[in-house]
PDB file of C-alpha atoms in Angstrom:
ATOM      1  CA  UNK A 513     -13.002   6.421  15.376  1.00  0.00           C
ATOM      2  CA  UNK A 514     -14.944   4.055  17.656  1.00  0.00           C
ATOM      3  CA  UNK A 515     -17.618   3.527  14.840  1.00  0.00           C
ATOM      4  CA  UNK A 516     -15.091   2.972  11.936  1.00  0.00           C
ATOM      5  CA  UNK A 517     -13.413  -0.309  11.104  1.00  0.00           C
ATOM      6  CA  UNK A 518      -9.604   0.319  10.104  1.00  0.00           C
ATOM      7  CA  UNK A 519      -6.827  -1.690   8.024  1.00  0.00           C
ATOM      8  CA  UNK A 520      -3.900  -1.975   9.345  1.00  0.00           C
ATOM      9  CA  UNK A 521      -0.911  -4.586   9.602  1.00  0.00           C
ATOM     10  CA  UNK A 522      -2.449  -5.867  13.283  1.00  0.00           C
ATOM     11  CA  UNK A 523       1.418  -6.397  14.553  1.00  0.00           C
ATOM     12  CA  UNK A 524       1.131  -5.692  17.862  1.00  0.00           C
ATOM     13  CA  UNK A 525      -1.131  -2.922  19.634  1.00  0.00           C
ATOM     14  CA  UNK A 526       1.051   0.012  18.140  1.00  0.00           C
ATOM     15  CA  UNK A 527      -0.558  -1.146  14.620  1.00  0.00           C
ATOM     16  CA  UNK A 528      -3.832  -2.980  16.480  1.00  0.00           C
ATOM     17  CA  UNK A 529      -6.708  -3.275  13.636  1.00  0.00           C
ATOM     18  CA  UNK A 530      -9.678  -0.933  14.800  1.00  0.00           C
ATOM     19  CA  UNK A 531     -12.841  -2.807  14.812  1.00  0.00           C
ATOM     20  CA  UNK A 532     -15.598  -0.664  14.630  1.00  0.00           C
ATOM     21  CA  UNK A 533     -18.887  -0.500  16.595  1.00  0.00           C
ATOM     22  CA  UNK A 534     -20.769   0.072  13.460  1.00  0.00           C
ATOM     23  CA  UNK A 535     -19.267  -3.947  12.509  1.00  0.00           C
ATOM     24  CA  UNK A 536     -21.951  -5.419  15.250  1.00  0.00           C
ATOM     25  CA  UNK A 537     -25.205  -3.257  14.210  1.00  0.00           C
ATOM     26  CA  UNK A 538     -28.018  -5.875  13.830  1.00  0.00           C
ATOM     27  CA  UNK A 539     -26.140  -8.477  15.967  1.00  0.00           C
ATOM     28  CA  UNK A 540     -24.069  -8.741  13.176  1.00  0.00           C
ATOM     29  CA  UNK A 541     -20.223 -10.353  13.808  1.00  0.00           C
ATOM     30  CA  UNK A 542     -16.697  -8.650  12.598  1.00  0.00           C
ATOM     31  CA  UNK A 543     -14.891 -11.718  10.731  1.00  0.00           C
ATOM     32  CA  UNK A 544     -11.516 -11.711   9.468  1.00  0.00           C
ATOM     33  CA  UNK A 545     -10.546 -14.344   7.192  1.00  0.00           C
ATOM     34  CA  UNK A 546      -7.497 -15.930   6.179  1.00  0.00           C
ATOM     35  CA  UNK A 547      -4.975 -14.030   8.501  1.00  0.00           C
ATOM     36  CA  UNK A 548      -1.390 -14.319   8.615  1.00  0.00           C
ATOM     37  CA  UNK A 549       0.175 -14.624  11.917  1.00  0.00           C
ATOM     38  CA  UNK A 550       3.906 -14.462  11.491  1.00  0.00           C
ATOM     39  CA  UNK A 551       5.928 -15.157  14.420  1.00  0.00           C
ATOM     40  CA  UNK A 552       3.364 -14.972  16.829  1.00  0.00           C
ATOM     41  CA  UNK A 553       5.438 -16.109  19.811  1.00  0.00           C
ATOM     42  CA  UNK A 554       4.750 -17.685  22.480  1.00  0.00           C
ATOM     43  CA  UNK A 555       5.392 -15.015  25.764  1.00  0.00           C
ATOM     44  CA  UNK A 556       5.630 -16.986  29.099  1.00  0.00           C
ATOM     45  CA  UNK A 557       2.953 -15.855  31.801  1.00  0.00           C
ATOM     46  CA  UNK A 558       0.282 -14.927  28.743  1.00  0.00           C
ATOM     47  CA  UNK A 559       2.279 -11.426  28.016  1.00  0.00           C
ATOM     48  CA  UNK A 560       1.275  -9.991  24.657  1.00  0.00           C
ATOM     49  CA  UNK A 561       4.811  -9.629  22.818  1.00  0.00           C
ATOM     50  CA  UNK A 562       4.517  -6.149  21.176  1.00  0.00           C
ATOM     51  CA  UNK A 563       5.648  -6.471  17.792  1.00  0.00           C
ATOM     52  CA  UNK A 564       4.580 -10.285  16.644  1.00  0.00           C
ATOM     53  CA  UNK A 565       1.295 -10.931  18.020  1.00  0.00           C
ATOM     54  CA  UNK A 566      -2.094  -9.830  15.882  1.00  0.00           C
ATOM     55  CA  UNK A 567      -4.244  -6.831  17.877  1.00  0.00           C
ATOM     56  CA  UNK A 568      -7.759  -5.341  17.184  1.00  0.00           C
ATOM     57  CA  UNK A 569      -8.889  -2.841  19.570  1.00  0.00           C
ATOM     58  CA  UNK A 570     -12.417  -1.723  19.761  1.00  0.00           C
ATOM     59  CA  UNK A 571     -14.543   0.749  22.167  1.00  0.00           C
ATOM     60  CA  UNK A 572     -17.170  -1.268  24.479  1.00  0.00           C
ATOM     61  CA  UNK A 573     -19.577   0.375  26.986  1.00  0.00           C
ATOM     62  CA  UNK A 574     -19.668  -1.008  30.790  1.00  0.00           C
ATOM     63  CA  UNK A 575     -21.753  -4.694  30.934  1.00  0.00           C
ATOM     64  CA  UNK A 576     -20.699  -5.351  27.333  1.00  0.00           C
ATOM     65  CA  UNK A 577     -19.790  -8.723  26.459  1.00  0.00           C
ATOM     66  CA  UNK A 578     -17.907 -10.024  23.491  1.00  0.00           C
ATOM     67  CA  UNK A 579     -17.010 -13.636  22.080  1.00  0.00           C
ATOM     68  CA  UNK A 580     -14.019 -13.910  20.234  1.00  0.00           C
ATOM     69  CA  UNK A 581     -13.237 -16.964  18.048  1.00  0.00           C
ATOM     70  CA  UNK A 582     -10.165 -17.814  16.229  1.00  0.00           C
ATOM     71  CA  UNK A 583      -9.709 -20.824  13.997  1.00  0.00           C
ATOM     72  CA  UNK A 584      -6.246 -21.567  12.780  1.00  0.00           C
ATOM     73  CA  UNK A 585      -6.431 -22.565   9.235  1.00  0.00           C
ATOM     74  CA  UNK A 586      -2.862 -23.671   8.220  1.00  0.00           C
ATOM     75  CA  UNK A 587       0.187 -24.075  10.499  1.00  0.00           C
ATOM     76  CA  UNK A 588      -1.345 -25.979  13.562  1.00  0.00           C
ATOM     77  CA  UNK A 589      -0.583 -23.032  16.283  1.00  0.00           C
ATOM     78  CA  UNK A 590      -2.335 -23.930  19.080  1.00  0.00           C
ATOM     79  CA  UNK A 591      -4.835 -20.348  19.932  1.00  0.00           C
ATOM     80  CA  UNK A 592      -3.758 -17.572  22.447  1.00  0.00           C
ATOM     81  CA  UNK A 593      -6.146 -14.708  22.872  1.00  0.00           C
ATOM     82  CA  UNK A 594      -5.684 -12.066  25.559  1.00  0.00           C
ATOM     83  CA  UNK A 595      -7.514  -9.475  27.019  1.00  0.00           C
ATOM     84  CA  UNK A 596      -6.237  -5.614  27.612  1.00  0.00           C
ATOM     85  CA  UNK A 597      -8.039  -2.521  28.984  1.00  0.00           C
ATOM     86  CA  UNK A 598      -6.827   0.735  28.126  1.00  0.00           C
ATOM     87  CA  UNK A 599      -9.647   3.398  29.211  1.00  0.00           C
ATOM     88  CA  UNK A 600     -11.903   6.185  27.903  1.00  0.00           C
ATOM     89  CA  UNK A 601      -9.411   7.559  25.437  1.00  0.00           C
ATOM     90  CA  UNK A 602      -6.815   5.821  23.373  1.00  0.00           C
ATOM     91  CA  UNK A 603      -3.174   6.831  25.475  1.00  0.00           C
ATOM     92  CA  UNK A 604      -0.913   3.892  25.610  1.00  0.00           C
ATOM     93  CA  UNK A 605       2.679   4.087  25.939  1.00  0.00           C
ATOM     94  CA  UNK A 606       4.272   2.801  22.322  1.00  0.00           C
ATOM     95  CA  UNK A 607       4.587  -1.272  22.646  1.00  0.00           C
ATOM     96  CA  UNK A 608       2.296  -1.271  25.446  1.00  0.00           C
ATOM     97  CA  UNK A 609      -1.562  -3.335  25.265  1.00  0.00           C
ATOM     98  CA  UNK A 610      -2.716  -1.563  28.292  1.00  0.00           C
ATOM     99  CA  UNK A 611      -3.634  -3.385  31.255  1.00  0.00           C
ATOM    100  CA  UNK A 612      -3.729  -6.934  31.300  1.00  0.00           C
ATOM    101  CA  UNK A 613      -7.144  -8.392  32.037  1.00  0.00           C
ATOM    102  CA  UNK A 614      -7.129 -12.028  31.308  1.00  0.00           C
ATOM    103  CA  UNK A 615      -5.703 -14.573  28.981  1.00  0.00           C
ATOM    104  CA  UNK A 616      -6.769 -17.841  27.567  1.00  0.00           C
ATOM    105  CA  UNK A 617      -5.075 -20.646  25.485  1.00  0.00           C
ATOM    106  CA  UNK A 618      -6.713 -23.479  23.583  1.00  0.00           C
ATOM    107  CA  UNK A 619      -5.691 -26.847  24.245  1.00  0.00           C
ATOM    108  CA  UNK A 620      -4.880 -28.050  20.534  1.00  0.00           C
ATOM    109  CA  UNK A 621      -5.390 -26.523  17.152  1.00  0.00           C
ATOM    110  CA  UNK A 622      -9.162 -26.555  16.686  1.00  0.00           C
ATOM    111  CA  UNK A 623     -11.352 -23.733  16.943  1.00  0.00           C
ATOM    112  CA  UNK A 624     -10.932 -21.586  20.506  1.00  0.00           C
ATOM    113  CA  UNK A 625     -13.037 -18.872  21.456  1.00  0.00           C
ATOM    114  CA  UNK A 626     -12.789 -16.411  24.177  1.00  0.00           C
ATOM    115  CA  UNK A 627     -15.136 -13.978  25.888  1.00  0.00           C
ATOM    116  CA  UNK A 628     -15.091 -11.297  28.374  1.00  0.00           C
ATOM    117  CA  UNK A 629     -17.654  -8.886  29.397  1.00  0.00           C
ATOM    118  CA  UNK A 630     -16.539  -4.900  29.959  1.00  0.00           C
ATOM    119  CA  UNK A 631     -16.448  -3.832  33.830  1.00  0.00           C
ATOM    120  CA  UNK A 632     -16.089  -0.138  32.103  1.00  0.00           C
ATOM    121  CA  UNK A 633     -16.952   1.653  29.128  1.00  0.00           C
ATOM    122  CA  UNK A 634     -13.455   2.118  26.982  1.00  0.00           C
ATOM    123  CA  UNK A 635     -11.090   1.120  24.618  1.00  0.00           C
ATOM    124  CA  UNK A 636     -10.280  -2.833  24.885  1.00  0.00           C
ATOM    125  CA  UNK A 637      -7.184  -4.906  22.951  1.00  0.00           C
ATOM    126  CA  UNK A 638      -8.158  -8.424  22.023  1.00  0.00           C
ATOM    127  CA  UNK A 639      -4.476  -9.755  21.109  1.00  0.00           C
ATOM    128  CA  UNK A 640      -4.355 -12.750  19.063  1.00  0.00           C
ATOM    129  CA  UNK A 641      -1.086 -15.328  18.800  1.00  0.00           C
ATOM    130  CA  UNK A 642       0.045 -18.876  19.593  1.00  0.00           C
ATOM    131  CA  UNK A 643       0.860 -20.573  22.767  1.00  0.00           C
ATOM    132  CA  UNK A 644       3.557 -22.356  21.557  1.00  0.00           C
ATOM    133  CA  UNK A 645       7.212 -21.327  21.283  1.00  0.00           C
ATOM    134  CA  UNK A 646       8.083 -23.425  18.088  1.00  0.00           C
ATOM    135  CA  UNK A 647       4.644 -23.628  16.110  1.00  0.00           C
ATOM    136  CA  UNK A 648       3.414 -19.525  16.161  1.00  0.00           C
ATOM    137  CA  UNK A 649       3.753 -18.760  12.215  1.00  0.00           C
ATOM    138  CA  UNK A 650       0.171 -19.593  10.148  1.00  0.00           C
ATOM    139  CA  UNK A 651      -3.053 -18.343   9.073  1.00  0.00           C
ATOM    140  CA  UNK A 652      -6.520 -17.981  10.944  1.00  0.00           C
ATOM    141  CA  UNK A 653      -9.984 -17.366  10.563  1.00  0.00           C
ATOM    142  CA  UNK A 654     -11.251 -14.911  13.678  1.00  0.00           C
ATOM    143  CA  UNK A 655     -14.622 -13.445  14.257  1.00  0.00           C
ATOM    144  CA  UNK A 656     -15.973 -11.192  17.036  1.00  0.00           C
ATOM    145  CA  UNK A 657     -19.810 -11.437  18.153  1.00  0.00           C
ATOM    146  CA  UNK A 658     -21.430  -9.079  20.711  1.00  0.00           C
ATOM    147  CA  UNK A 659     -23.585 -11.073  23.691  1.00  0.00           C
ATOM    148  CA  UNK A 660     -25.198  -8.140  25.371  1.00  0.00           C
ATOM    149  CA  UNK A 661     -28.198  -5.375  25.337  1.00  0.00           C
ATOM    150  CA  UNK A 662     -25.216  -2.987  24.760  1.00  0.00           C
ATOM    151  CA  UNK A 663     -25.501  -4.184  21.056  1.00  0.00           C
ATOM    152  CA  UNK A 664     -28.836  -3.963  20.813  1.00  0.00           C
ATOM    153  CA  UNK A 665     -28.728  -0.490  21.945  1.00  0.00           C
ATOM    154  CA  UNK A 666     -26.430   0.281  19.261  1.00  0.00           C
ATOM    155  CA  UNK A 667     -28.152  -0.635  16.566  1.00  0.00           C
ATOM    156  CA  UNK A 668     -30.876   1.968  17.729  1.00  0.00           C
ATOM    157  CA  UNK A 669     -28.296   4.627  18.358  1.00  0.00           C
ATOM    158  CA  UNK A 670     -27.172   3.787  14.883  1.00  0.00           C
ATOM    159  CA  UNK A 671     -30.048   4.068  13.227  1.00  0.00           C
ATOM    160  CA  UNK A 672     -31.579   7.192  14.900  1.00  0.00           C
ATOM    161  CA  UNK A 673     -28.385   8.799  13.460  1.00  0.00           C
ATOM    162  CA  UNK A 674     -28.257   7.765  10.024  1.00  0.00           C
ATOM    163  CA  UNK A 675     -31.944   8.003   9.841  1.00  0.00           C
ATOM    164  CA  UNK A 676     -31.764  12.191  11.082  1.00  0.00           C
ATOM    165  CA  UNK A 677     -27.560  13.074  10.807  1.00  0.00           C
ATOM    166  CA  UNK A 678     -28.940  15.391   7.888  1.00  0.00           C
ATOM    167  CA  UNK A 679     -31.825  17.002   9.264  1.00  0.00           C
ATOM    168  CA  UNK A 680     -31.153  20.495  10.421  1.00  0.00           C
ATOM    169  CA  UNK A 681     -33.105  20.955  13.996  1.00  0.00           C
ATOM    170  CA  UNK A 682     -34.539  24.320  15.218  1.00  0.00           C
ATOM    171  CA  UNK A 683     -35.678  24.486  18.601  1.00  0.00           C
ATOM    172  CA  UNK A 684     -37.525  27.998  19.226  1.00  0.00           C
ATOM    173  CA  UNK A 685     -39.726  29.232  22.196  1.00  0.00           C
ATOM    174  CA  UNK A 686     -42.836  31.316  21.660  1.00  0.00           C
TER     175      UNK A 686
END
């Protein structure tokens, strides 16, 4: 599942929006255009609120790092994006992100991007919303770029196993 891209609704991390490793092969970036963000309410302290806020959650490996943009495109929210860890395998209490690592917000509507670099290898949450209690409904443009050897590596673990995931291997001793 860590190599797979998903579709889901993104509300909250119960429904978070896989993004899969497979997305970044070639230093390539994930982008997801024209996303709705309905009620994405503002949660004092940087708290992810559950059932509102937009989630993708994606496996990175220890020194990792990843840059995540978002660019509203219609309903002037001002950016949120937080940070969760949730560990080697995927067990989260329902309505929970995991543990809180850090938490950013932009400081007007214009393009806002966030990075953060993996102190483990695991499953991470990047939750998306606004910071503002009355403007949190819109749409936004978001894309996710990795900024490490991690990626690099990858893209030759990637290709070593498409290249030979058919090729039957024998290994006798004479």
């Amino acid at each position: 599942a860590a190599c797979t891209s998903t579709t889901t609704s993104r509300k909250g991390c119960d429904q978070a929006q896989i993004v899969g490793r497979n997305e970044f092969v070639g230093g390539a970036s994930y982008t997801a255009n024209g996303v709705t963000l309905t009620g994405g309410q503002y949660t004092s302290g940087c708290g992810n609120n559950a059932g509102s806020d937009n989630a993708y959650r994606l496996y990175l490996w220890a020194g990792e790092e990843l840059s995540v943009t978002m660019s509203p495109t219609k309903g002037g929210f001002t950016p949120r994006i937080g940070w969760y860890f949730v560990g080697a395998s995927w067990t989260v209490p329902p309505g929970s992100c995991g543990t809180k690592l850090s938490c950013a917000d932009a400081t007007g509507s214009a393009p806002f991007t966030s990075s953060h670099s993996a102190a483990q290898t695991g499953w991470y949450v990047v939750v998306v919303g606004s910071n503002s209690y009355t403007k949190n409904d819109g749409e936004y443009n978001m894309s996710m770029s990795p900024n490490a050897p991690a990626a690099v590596e990858m893209e030759v673990i990637m290709r070593f196993y498409y290249a030979f995931r058919w090729v039957p291997i024998t290994i006798g001793f004479t």
